[in-house]
PDB file of C-alpha atoms in Angstrom:
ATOM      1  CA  UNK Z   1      -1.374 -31.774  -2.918  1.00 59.00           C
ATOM      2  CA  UNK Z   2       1.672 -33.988  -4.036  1.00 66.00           C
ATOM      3  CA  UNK Z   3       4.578 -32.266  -5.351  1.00 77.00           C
ATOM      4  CA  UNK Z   4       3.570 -32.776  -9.090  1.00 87.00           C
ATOM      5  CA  UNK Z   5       0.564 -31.126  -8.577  1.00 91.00           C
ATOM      6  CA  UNK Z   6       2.395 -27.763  -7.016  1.00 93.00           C
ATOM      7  CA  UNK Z   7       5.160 -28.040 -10.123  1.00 94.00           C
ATOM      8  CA  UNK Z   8       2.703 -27.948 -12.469  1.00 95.00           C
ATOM      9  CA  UNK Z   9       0.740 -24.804 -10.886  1.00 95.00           C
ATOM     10  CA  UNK Z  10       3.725 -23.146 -10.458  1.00 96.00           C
ATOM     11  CA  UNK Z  11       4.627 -23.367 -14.324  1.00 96.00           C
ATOM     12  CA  UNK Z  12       1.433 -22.577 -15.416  1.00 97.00           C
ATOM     13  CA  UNK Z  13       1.702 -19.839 -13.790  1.00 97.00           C
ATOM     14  CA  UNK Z  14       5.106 -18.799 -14.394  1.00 97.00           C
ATOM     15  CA  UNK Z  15       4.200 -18.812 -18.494  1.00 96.00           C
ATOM     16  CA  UNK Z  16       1.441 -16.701 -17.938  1.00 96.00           C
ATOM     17  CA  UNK Z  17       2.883 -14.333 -15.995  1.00 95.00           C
ATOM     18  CA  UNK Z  18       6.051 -14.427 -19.321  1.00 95.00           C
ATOM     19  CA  UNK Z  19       3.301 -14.631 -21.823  1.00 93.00           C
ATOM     20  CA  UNK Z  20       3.688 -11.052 -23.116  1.00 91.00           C
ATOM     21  CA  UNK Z  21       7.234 -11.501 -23.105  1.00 89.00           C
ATOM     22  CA  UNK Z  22       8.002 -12.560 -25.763  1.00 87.00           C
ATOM     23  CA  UNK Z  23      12.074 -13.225 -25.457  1.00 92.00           C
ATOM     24  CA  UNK Z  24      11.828 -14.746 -22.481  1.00 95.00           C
ATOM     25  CA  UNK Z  25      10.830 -18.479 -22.042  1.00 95.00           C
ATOM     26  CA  UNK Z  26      10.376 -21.072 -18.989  1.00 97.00           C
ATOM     27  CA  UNK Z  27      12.960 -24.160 -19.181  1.00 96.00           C
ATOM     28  CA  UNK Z  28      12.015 -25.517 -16.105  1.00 96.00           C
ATOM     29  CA  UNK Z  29      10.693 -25.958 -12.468  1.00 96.00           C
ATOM     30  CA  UNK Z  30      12.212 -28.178  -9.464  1.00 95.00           C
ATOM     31  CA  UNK Z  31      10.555 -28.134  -5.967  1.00 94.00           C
ATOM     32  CA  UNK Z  32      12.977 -30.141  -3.950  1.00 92.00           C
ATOM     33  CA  UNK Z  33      11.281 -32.462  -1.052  1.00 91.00           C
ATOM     34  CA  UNK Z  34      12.082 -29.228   1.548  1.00 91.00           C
ATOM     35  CA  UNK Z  35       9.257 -27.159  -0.512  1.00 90.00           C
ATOM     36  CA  UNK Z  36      12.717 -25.045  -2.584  1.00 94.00           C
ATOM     37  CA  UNK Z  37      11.123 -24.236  -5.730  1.00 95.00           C
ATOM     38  CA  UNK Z  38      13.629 -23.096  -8.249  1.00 96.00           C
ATOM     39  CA  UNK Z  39      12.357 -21.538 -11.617  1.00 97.00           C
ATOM     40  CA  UNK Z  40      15.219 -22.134 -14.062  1.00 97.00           C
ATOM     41  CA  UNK Z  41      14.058 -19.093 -17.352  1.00 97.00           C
ATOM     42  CA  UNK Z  42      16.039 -18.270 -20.180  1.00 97.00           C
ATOM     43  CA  UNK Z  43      16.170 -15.603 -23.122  1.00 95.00           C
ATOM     44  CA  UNK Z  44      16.808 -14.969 -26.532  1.00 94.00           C
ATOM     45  CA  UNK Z  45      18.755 -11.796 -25.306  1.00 93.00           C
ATOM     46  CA  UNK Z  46      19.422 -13.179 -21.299  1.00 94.00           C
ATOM     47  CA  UNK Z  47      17.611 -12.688 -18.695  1.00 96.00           C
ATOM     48  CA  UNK Z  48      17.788  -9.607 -16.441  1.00 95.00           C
ATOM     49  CA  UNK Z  49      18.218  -9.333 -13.281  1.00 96.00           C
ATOM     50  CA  UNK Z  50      15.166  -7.242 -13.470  1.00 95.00           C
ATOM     51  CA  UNK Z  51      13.340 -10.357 -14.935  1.00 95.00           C
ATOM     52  CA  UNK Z  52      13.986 -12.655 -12.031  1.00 96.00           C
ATOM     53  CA  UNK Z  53      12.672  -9.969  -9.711  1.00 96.00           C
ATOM     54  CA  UNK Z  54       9.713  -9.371 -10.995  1.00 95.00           C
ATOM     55  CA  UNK Z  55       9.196 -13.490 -11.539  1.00 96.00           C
ATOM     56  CA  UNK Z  56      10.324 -14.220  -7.664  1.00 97.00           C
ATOM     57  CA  UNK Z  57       7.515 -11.613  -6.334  1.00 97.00           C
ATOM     58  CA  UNK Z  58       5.017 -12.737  -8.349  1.00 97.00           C
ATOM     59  CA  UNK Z  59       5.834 -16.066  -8.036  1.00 97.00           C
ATOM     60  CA  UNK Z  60       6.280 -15.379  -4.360  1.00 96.00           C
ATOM     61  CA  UNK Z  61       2.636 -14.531  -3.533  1.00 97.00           C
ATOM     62  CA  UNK Z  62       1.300 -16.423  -5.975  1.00 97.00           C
ATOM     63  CA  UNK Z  63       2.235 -19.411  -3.478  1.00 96.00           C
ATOM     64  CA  UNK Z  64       1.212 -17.531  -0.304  1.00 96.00           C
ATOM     65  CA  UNK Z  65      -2.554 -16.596  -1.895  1.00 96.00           C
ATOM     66  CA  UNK Z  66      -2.193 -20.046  -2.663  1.00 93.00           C
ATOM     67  CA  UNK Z  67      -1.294 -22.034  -0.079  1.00 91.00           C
ATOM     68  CA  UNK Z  68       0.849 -24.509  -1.858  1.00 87.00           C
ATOM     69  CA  UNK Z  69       2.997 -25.503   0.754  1.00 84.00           C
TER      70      UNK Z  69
END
């Protein structure tokens, strides 16, 4: 799987796991060549540290069940 591929799983993802919230929104995901995947979300009230918790575990497993790297 080329690196593409993984970015665009990972976003999918990422809105459906922000779907029901409504405030929050994805701008953007990087996986640098070293596999770093950074999830850059934003708010129309912030986002909480609580938010990128919940996101990162998720997110998290979602690559282990995976396999993506």
């Amino acid at each position: 799987m080329n690196t593409s591929e993984e970015s665009a799983k990972i976003e999918e993802f990422v809105r459906n796991l922000i779907e029901t919230r409504e405030n929050l929104f994805l701008i953007e995901v990087k996986i640098t060549p070293a596999n770093k995947v950074t999830v850059l979300l934003d708010g129309d009230n912030g986002v909480t540290i609580d938010d990128c918790t919940k996101v990162n575990k998720a997110l998290y497993k979602f690559i282990e069940e995976n396999n993506l790297f």
